[in-house]
Short mmCIF file of C-alpha atoms in Angstrom, two decimals:
data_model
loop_
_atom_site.label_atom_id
_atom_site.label_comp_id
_atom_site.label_asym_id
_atom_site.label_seq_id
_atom_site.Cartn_x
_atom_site.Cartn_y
_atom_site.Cartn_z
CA UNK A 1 -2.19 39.52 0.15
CA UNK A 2 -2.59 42.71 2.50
CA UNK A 3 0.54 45.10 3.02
CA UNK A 4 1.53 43.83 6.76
CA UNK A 5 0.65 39.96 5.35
CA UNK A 6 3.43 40.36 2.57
CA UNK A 7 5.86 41.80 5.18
CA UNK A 8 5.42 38.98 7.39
CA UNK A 9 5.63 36.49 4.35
CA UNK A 10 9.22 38.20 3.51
CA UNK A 11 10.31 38.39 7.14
CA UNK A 12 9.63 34.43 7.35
CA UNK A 13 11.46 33.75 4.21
CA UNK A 14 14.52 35.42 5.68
CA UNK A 15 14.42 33.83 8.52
CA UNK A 16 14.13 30.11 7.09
CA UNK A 17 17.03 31.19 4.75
CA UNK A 18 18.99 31.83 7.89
CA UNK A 19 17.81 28.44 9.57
CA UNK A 20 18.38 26.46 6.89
CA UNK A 21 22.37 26.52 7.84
CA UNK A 22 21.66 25.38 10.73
CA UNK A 23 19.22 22.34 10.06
CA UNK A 24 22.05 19.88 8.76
CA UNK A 25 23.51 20.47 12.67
CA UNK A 26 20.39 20.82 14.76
CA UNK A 27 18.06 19.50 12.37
CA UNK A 28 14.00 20.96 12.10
CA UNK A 29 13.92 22.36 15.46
CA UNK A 30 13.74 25.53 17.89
CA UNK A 31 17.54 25.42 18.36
CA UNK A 32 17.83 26.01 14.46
CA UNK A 33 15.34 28.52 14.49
CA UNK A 34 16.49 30.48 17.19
CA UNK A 35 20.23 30.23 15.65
CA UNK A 36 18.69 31.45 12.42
CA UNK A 37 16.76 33.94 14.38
CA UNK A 38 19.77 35.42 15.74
CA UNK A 39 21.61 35.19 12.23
CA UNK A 40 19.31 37.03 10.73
CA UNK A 41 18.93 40.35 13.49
CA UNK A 42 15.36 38.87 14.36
CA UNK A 43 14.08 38.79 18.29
CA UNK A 44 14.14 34.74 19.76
CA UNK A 45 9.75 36.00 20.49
CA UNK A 46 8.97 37.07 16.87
CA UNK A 47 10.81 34.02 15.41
CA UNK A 48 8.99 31.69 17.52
CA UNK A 49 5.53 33.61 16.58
CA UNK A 50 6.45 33.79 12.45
CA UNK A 51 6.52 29.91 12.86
CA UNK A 52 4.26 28.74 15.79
CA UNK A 53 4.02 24.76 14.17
CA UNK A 54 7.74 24.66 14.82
CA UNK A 55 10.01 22.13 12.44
CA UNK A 56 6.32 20.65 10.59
CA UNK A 57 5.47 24.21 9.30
CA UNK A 58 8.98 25.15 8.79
CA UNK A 59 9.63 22.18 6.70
CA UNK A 60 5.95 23.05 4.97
CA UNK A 61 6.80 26.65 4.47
CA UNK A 62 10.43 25.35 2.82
CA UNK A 63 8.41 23.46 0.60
CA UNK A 64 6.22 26.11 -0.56
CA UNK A 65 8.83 28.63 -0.99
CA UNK A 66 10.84 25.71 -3.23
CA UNK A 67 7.69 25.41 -5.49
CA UNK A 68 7.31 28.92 -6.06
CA UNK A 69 11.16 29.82 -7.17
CA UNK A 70 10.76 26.39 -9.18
CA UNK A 71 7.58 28.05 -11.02
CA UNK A 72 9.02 31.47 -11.25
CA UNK A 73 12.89 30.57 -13.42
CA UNK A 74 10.54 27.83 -15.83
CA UNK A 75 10.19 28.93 -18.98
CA UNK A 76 8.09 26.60 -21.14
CA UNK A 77 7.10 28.11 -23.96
CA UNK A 78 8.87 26.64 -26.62
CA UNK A 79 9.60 23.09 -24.40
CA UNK A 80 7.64 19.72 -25.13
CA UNK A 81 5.65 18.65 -21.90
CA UNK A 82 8.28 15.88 -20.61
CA UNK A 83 11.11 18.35 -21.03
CA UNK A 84 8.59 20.86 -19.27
CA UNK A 85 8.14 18.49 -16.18
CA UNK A 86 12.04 17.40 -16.41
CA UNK A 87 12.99 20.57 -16.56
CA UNK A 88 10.59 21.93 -13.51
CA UNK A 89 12.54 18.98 -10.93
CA UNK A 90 15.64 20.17 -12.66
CA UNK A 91 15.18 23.48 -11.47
CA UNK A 92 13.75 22.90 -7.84
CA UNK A 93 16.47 20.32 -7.48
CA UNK A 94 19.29 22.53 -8.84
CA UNK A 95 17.65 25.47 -7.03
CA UNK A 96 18.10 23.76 -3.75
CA UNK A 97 21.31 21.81 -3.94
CA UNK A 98 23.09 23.87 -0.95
CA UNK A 99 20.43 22.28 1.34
CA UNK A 100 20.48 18.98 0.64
CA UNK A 101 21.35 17.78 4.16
CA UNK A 102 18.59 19.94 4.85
CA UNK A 103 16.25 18.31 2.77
CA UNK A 104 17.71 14.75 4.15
CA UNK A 105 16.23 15.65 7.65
CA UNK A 106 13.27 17.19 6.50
CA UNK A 107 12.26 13.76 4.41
CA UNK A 108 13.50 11.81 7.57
CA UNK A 109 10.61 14.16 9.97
CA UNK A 110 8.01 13.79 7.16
CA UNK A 111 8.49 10.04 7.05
CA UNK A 112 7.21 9.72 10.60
CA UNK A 113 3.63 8.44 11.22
CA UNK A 114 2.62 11.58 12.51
CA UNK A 115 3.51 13.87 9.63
CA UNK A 116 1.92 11.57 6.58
CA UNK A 117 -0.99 13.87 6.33
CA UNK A 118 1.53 16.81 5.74
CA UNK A 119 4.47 14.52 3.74
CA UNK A 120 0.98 14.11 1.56
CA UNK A 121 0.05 17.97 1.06
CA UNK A 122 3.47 18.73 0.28
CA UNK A 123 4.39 16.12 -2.29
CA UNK A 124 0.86 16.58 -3.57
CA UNK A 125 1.54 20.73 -3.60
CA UNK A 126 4.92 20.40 -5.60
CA UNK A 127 3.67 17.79 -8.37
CA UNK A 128 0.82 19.83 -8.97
CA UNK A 129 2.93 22.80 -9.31
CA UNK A 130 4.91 21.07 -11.58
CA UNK A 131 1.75 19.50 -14.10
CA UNK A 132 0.25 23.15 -13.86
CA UNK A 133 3.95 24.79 -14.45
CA UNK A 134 4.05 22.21 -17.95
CA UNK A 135 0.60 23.10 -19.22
CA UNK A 136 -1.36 20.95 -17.69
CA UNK A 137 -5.38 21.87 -17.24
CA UNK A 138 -6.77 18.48 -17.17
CA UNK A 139 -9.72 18.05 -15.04
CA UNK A 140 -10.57 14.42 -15.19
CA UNK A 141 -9.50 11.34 -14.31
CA UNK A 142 -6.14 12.12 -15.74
CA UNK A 143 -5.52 15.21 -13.50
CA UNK A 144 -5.02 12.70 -10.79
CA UNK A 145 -3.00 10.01 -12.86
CA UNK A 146 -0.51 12.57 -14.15
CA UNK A 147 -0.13 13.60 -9.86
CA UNK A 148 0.17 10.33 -8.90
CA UNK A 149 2.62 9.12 -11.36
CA UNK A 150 4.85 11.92 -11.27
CA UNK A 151 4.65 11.73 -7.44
CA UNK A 152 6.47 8.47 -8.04
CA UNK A 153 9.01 10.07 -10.24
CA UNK A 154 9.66 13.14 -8.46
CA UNK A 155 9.98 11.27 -5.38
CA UNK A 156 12.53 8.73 -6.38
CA UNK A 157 14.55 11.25 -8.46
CA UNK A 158 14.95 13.30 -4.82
CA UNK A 159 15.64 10.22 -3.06
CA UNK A 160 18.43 9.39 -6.19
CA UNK A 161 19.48 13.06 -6.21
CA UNK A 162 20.53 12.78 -2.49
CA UNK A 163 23.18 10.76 -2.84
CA UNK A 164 24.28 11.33 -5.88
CA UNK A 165 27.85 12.41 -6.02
CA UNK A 166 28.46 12.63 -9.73
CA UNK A 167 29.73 15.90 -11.38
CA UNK A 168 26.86 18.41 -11.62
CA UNK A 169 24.17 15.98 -10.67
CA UNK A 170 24.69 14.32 -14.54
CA UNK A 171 23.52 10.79 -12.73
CA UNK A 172 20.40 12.28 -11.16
CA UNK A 173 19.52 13.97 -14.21
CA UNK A 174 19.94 10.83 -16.30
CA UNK A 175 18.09 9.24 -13.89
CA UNK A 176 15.11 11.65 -14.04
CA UNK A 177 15.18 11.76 -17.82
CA UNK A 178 14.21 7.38 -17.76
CA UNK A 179 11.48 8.52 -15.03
CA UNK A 180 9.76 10.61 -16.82
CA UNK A 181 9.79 8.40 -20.69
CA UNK A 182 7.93 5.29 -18.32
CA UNK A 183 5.41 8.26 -17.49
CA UNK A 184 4.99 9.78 -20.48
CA UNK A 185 4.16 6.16 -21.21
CA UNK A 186 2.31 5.23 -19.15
CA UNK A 187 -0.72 7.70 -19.32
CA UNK A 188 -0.89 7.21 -23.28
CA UNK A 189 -1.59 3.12 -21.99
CA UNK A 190 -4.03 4.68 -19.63
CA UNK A 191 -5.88 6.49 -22.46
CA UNK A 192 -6.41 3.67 -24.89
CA UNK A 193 -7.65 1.58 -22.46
CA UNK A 194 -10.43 4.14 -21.44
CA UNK A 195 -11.58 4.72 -24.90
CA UNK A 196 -11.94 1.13 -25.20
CA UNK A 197 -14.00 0.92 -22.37
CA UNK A 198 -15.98 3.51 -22.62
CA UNK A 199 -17.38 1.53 -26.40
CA UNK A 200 -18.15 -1.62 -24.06
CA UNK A 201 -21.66 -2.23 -22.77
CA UNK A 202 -22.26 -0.90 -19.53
CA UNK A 203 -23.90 -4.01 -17.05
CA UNK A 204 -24.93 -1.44 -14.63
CA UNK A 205 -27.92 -0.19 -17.40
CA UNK A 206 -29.60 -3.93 -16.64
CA UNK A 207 -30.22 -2.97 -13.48
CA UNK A 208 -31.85 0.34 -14.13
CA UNK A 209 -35.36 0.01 -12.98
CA UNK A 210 -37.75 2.00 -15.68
CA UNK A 211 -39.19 5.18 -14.72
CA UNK A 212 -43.18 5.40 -15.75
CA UNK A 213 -45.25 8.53 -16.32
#
């Protein structure tokens, strides 16, 4: 990243810290923004052109910022993988629990038709974060079992974590802690079964026509 392409990066992260008081009262919009805008000493013109999508790439750029502060305070060098991955929605969760409303509105904008292709690339961002964050390097078909289960997990622990009103999140954490033992689980099943398959006949070699010379 160039000089004047990190100073823009920083100058949008200030901003969104500044609109992200707002959100819970004007929700993912201009009005935010330009509040924000004027909270943080920045012109209503260069606010608008640091985030030209509006709420969709505010909520995106939120997202991305999350991941990386989530990535940055893990330390998992003496953790087993599930408390890796526990730990990682621990952190982003814990990291982020002054925005929750915030986070409420953003879910309700990604949930509309509209927005599935991004609700997709930033779910998919943030649980591939997380697998690469625990160790992770796989590059078959269990890179994209490990994303799509703990999309599942991650997913319902936010949705739990929401409106959970227990001291210090203890519910949530519980919660997440019975998430991730079904999928720690469930890729072990996953394994077994392709082993075993992979010793069966394959039907599709009947079919192979023979090749003369």
């Amino acid at each position: 990243m160039t000089g004047a392409a990190a100073a823009r990066e920083r100058l949008r992260e200030r901003l969104l810290e500044a609109t992200l008081d707002h959100v819970p009262f004007d929700g993912w919009t201009r009005a935010a923004l330009k509040a924000g805008a004027r909270d943080a000493g920045i012109a209503p013109a260069m606010a608008d052109n640091l985030f030209p999508g509006g709420g969709g790439e505010m909520i995106e750029f939120f997202n991305r910022l999350a991941d990386r502060r989530m990535v940055e305070a893990l330390d998992p060098a003496s953790m087993r993988v599930r408390d890796r991955i526990a730990t990682a929605i621990r952190l982003r969760l814990e990291q982020n629990a002054a925005h929750r409303e915030a986070i409420r509105q953003g879910l309700a904008v990604l949930a509309m038709p509209q927005n599935a292709a991004l609700a997709a690339r930033c779910l998919y961002r943030t649980v591939d974060a997380i697998w690469y964050a625990a160790g992770d390097r796989s590059t078959d078909y269990n890179f994209y079992t490990k994303r799509g289960l703990l999309a599942a997990v991650y997913g319902s622990t936010v949705l739990y974590w929401l409106n959970d009103n227990s001291e210090g999140f203890a519910d949530s954490w519980a919660f997440l802690d019975r998430r991730i033992a079904d999928v720690m689980r469930i890729p072990q099943t996953v394994g077994r079964i392709g082993r075993v398959a992979e010793r069966l006949p394959n039907p599709l070699r009947l079919f192979r026509r023979p090749t003369f010379r």
